[in-house]
């Protein structure tokens, strides 16, 4: 069964909750991880004195010293390659890539070594490395500052690919990524860095583990399957869809690898319709994999083909044109409108004149 | 605000990280490769004997691995014949706690360090990628993507220094590998961090077919060290004593906090790049013969004889030891390795993902069906025939523990 959690859900804790940005929650996660485990070492460009260009490592070099929070030379392969060596010696490196597109020089180290070292050595050399990648558009960034690079990482066995959409997940998933015994690509939606939610740093709420998707909004008409920066877009689309008479469910994947087939299939079998929404290009993108997995598992429950709303198959546009590229509420609703509502088979679809009540299979 | 927006600011106050130029002279390598054998130098005869036994074993190891490749027992073998001195010196020079980072050509360095030859050859045999435990042996897996192992050595040495351990990392790479970005990044990181790491470049003249002249315009590969702020040393890589000494000095310097060193060992690859290569397409046999006159074993034997430390009895004992090793390799490599196909899913992640569990079950079912078919066929072929499969269709069905290729 899936967990129902809304973005502002109260968790029943008594500690004072106050508005906190995602960047602050990430900072807190790094700090707590460093306090708890002396083998956690932060490495990256401008992460020391400056605190990172997004200030996610603010204050950590001052608190833990430059050996624990290190400004490295500007060389991403060197950063990731030396992180691999540090992990071989028993440390737990957390690497910050300054921007999505500037992680590319580290690709060979990631694909040919970090992802394979455990396998190559029959488990003797696990790679407990976290690679934090600020990603995605919508921040008015000029070229090379807005890529959605998750599909590259997803295509590499041995890596876990995780992306938070809420403040609570930012903290909880980053803590989980750092203690994980495998390399985790931790993709931080830049657009959500400054989004706030009530949260308690003294008593961070528990979140489901890596590998679990979460239903952010219950609905019966169709399922929007999304992650990271597109989660708020889908939540807004679901709100707007009420006016059209659609009651949309929103699944936040949280973890692209491992993929939570169970939660996704459970939702789609119930609603009978699905749209996958993400910013990265559609062709060869995560949506194709997700749509195929849904079809393989839910074929007899589907009322319509699984649709995708994604970025266009173009290099990321210049900032003055990016609004045309990014999946927005309208484009999501248009796709929902194309889910063959004239058919009335589904168990719980709104158009089911003679349908029967109840969910599941 | 940038410097350009503030005219003159640069002259008033230099940037904070500006520092006086270092004197490059002490970092520069010698003009000629350093050598010891055949000179007046006072050499430790015990060490020479160990190096000699090592290179003789090493030559035999290369010959045996090449022969096993011809017989189909190894998928491929990049021989280090001609380079045994540098390989063995690298394997012998390390202290117990030190780490070795070999490339695909450096199986011999790992064997010289004491690893099991059959385990070292796993990658090239193809029964697994790495056949030994790097943590237990302190030898990193043989690295195939050129120069990618160098940043690992830096990171490991850096981690050791942070922990206060006196571990040093020795990282090996070829002349061609020095053109890779990872070579540059590793040397730069090592120098900035003053990591206890030694880089050993074996300049064997070629990167497959491409000669050094097409690889670099640097005065020597050792000179590259200077740009990073570390010393470069040039050594005769066929002179086991000189290579051992230069590496030993660099390692002790690193251990004492003196930072990294780049060592270029000048040598020659006597065989083709691998068994699959045809060296006659890019080099002359005269060139090869020229280098045969500078054979690492001959150099050591001449020295040991001059010191009165090598008689026919010792030569025979060393040869017998190498022969034993080769016989052991043959026996064990001629036996089929035990393969477990479902192990493929075991070490991808710490915990198998649900998807890998499904795929593992699929493969297990396929294997079970294969075995059932084979058993039925063996019992008279009825089952297979009932299923419409002609008898004999299971030829070529691979079972766990059967042939590697
Ligand atoms: C990144 C990368 N590019 C290309 C290759 C293919 N390749 C394997 S060995 C080799 C030549 C390397 O020459 P060198 O570094 O001099 O080492 P040597 O083989 O002479 O020991 C090449 C091009 C590779 N393994 N890795
Ligand atoms: Mg070479």
PDB file of C-alpha atoms in Angstrom, chain A residues 39 41 43 67 70-91 105 108-109 112-113 115-126 156-160 181-183 257-261 293 297, chain B residues 99 101 122 127-135 140-149 151-163 165 167 180 182 185-186 188-189 192-193 338 343-344 346-351 353-355 358:
ATOM      1  CA  UNK A  39      33.718   9.753   7.958  1.00  0.00           C
ATOM      2  CA  UNK A  41      33.388  14.464   3.972  1.00  0.00           C
ATOM      3  CA  UNK A  43      33.845  18.073  -1.479  1.00  0.00           C
ATOM      4  CA  UNK A  67      39.245  18.878   5.808  1.00  0.00           C
ATOM      5  CA  UNK A  70      36.700  21.026   1.121  1.00  0.00           C
ATOM      6  CA  UNK A  71      36.979  23.507  -1.732  1.00  0.00           C
ATOM      7  CA  UNK A  72      38.587  21.325  -4.387  1.00  0.00           C
ATOM      8  CA  UNK A  73      40.354  22.398  -7.554  1.00  0.00           C
ATOM      9  CA  UNK A  74      37.959  22.957 -10.452  1.00  0.00           C
ATOM     10  CA  UNK A  75      37.862  19.512 -11.993  1.00  0.00           C
ATOM     11  CA  UNK A  76      34.766  17.375 -11.717  1.00  0.00           C
ATOM     12  CA  UNK A  77      36.407  14.121 -12.795  1.00  0.00           C
ATOM     13  CA  UNK A  78      39.119  14.791 -10.238  1.00  0.00           C
ATOM     14  CA  UNK A  79      36.518  15.453  -7.570  1.00  0.00           C
ATOM     15  CA  UNK A  80      34.553  12.311  -8.237  1.00  0.00           C
ATOM     16  CA  UNK A  81      37.672  10.242  -8.886  1.00  0.00           C
ATOM     17  CA  UNK A  82      39.252  11.261  -5.609  1.00  0.00           C
ATOM     18  CA  UNK A  83      35.928  10.697  -3.842  1.00  0.00           C
ATOM     19  CA  UNK A  84      36.085   7.116  -5.135  1.00  0.00           C
ATOM     20  CA  UNK A  85      39.563   6.714  -3.664  1.00  0.00           C
ATOM     21  CA  UNK A  86      38.373   8.176  -0.365  1.00  0.00           C
ATOM     22  CA  UNK A  87      35.475   5.720  -0.319  1.00  0.00           C
ATOM     23  CA  UNK A  88      37.953   2.900  -0.985  1.00  0.00           C
ATOM     24  CA  UNK A  89      39.693   3.944   2.213  1.00  0.00           C
ATOM     25  CA  UNK A  90      36.461   3.913   4.221  1.00  0.00           C
ATOM     26  CA  UNK A  91      35.307   7.532   4.037  1.00  0.00           C
ATOM     27  CA  UNK A 105      33.130  15.949 -16.886  1.00  0.00           C
ATOM     28  CA  UNK A 108      33.456   8.557 -16.839  1.00  0.00           C
ATOM     29  CA  UNK A 109      34.372   8.257 -13.170  1.00  0.00           C
ATOM     30  CA  UNK A 112      33.036   3.346 -15.301  1.00  0.00           C
ATOM     31  CA  UNK A 113      33.971   3.256 -11.636  1.00  0.00           C
ATOM     32  CA  UNK A 115      28.650   2.582 -10.437  1.00  0.00           C
ATOM     33  CA  UNK A 116      30.635  -0.618 -11.002  1.00  0.00           C
ATOM     34  CA  UNK A 117      33.150  -0.866  -8.202  1.00  0.00           C
ATOM     35  CA  UNK A 118      30.954  -2.971  -5.917  1.00  0.00           C
ATOM     36  CA  UNK A 119      30.050  -5.307  -8.749  1.00  0.00           C
ATOM     37  CA  UNK A 120      33.596  -5.528 -10.106  1.00  0.00           C
ATOM     38  CA  UNK A 121      34.978  -6.477  -6.697  1.00  0.00           C
ATOM     39  CA  UNK A 122      32.149  -8.829  -5.659  1.00  0.00           C
ATOM     40  CA  UNK A 123      31.105  -6.465  -2.921  1.00  0.00           C
ATOM     41  CA  UNK A 124      34.589  -5.849  -1.493  1.00  0.00           C
ATOM     42  CA  UNK A 125      34.634  -2.159  -2.431  1.00  0.00           C
ATOM     43  CA  UNK A 126      31.220  -0.578  -1.924  1.00  0.00           C
ATOM     44  CA  UNK A 156      23.572   3.419 -15.473  1.00  0.00           C
ATOM     45  CA  UNK A 157      23.126   0.261 -13.367  1.00  0.00           C
ATOM     46  CA  UNK A 158      24.752   0.602  -9.979  1.00  0.00           C
ATOM     47  CA  UNK A 159      23.604   4.148  -9.321  1.00  0.00           C
ATOM     48  CA  UNK A 160      20.600   5.145  -7.278  1.00  0.00           C
ATOM     49  CA  UNK A 181      26.110   1.871   0.911  1.00  0.00           C
ATOM     50  CA  UNK A 182      25.789   2.626  -2.809  1.00  0.00           C
ATOM     51  CA  UNK A 183      26.436   5.720  -4.917  1.00  0.00           C
ATOM     52  CA  UNK A 257      16.244   4.186  -9.159  1.00  0.00           C
ATOM     53  CA  UNK A 258      15.188   1.972  -7.474  1.00  0.00           C
ATOM     54  CA  UNK A 259      11.791   2.440  -9.051  1.00  0.00           C
ATOM     55  CA  UNK A 260       8.639   1.836  -7.010  1.00  0.00           C
ATOM     56  CA  UNK A 261       6.587  -0.248  -9.432  1.00  0.00           C
ATOM     57  CA  UNK A 293       6.486  -0.346 -16.947  1.00  0.00           C
ATOM     58  CA  UNK A 297       1.806  -4.192 -15.239  1.00  0.00           C
TER      59      UNK A 297
ATOM     60  CA  UNK B  99      48.297   0.655  -1.911  1.00  0.00           C
ATOM     61  CA  UNK B 101      46.809   1.155  -8.370  1.00  0.00           C
ATOM     62  CA  UNK B 122      40.391 -12.968 -13.531  1.00  0.00           C
ATOM     63  CA  UNK B 127      35.272 -15.191 -15.032  1.00  0.00           C
ATOM     64  CA  UNK B 128      34.768 -11.960 -13.077  1.00  0.00           C
ATOM     65  CA  UNK B 129      36.023  -8.390 -13.432  1.00  0.00           C
ATOM     66  CA  UNK B 130      38.317  -8.362 -10.426  1.00  0.00           C
ATOM     67  CA  UNK B 131      39.406 -11.641  -8.936  1.00  0.00           C
ATOM     68  CA  UNK B 132      41.031 -10.462  -5.717  1.00  0.00           C
ATOM     69  CA  UNK B 133      39.899  -8.494  -2.697  1.00  0.00           C
ATOM     70  CA  UNK B 134      41.381  -4.988  -3.008  1.00  0.00           C
ATOM     71  CA  UNK B 135      40.920  -4.209   0.681  1.00  0.00           C
ATOM     72  CA  UNK B 140      43.073  -1.682  -6.500  1.00  0.00           C
ATOM     73  CA  UNK B 141      41.318  -3.505  -9.339  1.00  0.00           C
ATOM     74  CA  UNK B 142      43.193  -3.449 -12.649  1.00  0.00           C
ATOM     75  CA  UNK B 143      41.916  -0.343 -14.395  1.00  0.00           C
ATOM     76  CA  UNK B 144      41.137  -0.349 -18.100  1.00  0.00           C
ATOM     77  CA  UNK B 145      39.815   3.181 -18.810  1.00  0.00           C
ATOM     78  CA  UNK B 146      43.113   5.009 -19.214  1.00  0.00           C
ATOM     79  CA  UNK B 147      44.364   7.088 -16.270  1.00  0.00           C
ATOM     80  CA  UNK B 148      41.050   6.829 -14.407  1.00  0.00           C
ATOM     81  CA  UNK B 149      42.758   4.978 -11.557  1.00  0.00           C
ATOM     82  CA  UNK B 151      42.402  10.158  -9.083  1.00  0.00           C
ATOM     83  CA  UNK B 152      41.437   7.092  -7.012  1.00  0.00           C
ATOM     84  CA  UNK B 153      45.005   6.806  -5.788  1.00  0.00           C
ATOM     85  CA  UNK B 154      44.996  10.496  -4.891  1.00  0.00           C
ATOM     86  CA  UNK B 155      41.699  10.205  -3.017  1.00  0.00           C
ATOM     87  CA  UNK B 156      42.847   7.140  -1.122  1.00  0.00           C
ATOM     88  CA  UNK B 157      46.161   8.762  -0.193  1.00  0.00           C
ATOM     89  CA  UNK B 158      44.311  11.920   0.831  1.00  0.00           C
ATOM     90  CA  UNK B 159      41.958   9.900   3.028  1.00  0.00           C
ATOM     91  CA  UNK B 160      44.908   8.108   4.628  1.00  0.00           C
ATOM     92  CA  UNK B 161      46.568  11.430   5.398  1.00  0.00           C
ATOM     93  CA  UNK B 162      43.339  12.806   6.889  1.00  0.00           C
ATOM     94  CA  UNK B 163      43.191   9.765   9.146  1.00  0.00           C
ATOM     95  CA  UNK B 165      47.934   6.876   8.661  1.00  0.00           C
ATOM     96  CA  UNK B 167      49.927   4.880   3.906  1.00  0.00           C
ATOM     97  CA  UNK B 180      44.076  11.916 -20.570  1.00  0.00           C
ATOM     98  CA  UNK B 182      42.297  12.330 -15.492  1.00  0.00           C
ATOM     99  CA  UNK B 185      43.440  16.274 -12.705  1.00  0.00           C
ATOM    100  CA  UNK B 186      45.015  13.625 -10.513  1.00  0.00           C
ATOM    101  CA  UNK B 188      46.916  18.659  -9.818  1.00  0.00           C
ATOM    102  CA  UNK B 189      44.797  17.389  -6.924  1.00  0.00           C
ATOM    103  CA  UNK B 192      47.353  20.906  -4.145  1.00  0.00           C
ATOM    104  CA  UNK B 193      46.517  18.459  -1.355  1.00  0.00           C
ATOM    105  CA  UNK B 338      33.165 -22.275 -11.357  1.00  0.00           C
ATOM    106  CA  UNK B 343      25.743 -13.981  -8.935  1.00  0.00           C
ATOM    107  CA  UNK B 344      25.481 -11.337 -11.656  1.00  0.00           C
ATOM    108  CA  UNK B 346      24.384  -9.994  -6.250  1.00  0.00           C
ATOM    109  CA  UNK B 347      26.765  -7.062  -6.256  1.00  0.00           C
ATOM    110  CA  UNK B 348      25.002  -4.400  -8.280  1.00  0.00           C
ATOM    111  CA  UNK B 349      23.617  -2.764  -5.158  1.00  0.00           C
ATOM    112  CA  UNK B 350      23.937  -3.401  -1.455  1.00  0.00           C
ATOM    113  CA  UNK B 351      20.361  -4.754  -1.575  1.00  0.00           C
ATOM    114  CA  UNK B 353      16.253  -3.893  -6.167  1.00  0.00           C
ATOM    115  CA  UNK B 354      12.808  -5.404  -6.823  1.00  0.00           C
ATOM    116  CA  UNK B 355      13.633  -5.234 -10.536  1.00  0.00           C
ATOM    117  CA  UNK B 358      12.642 -10.300 -10.879  1.00  0.00           C
TER     118      UNK B 358
END
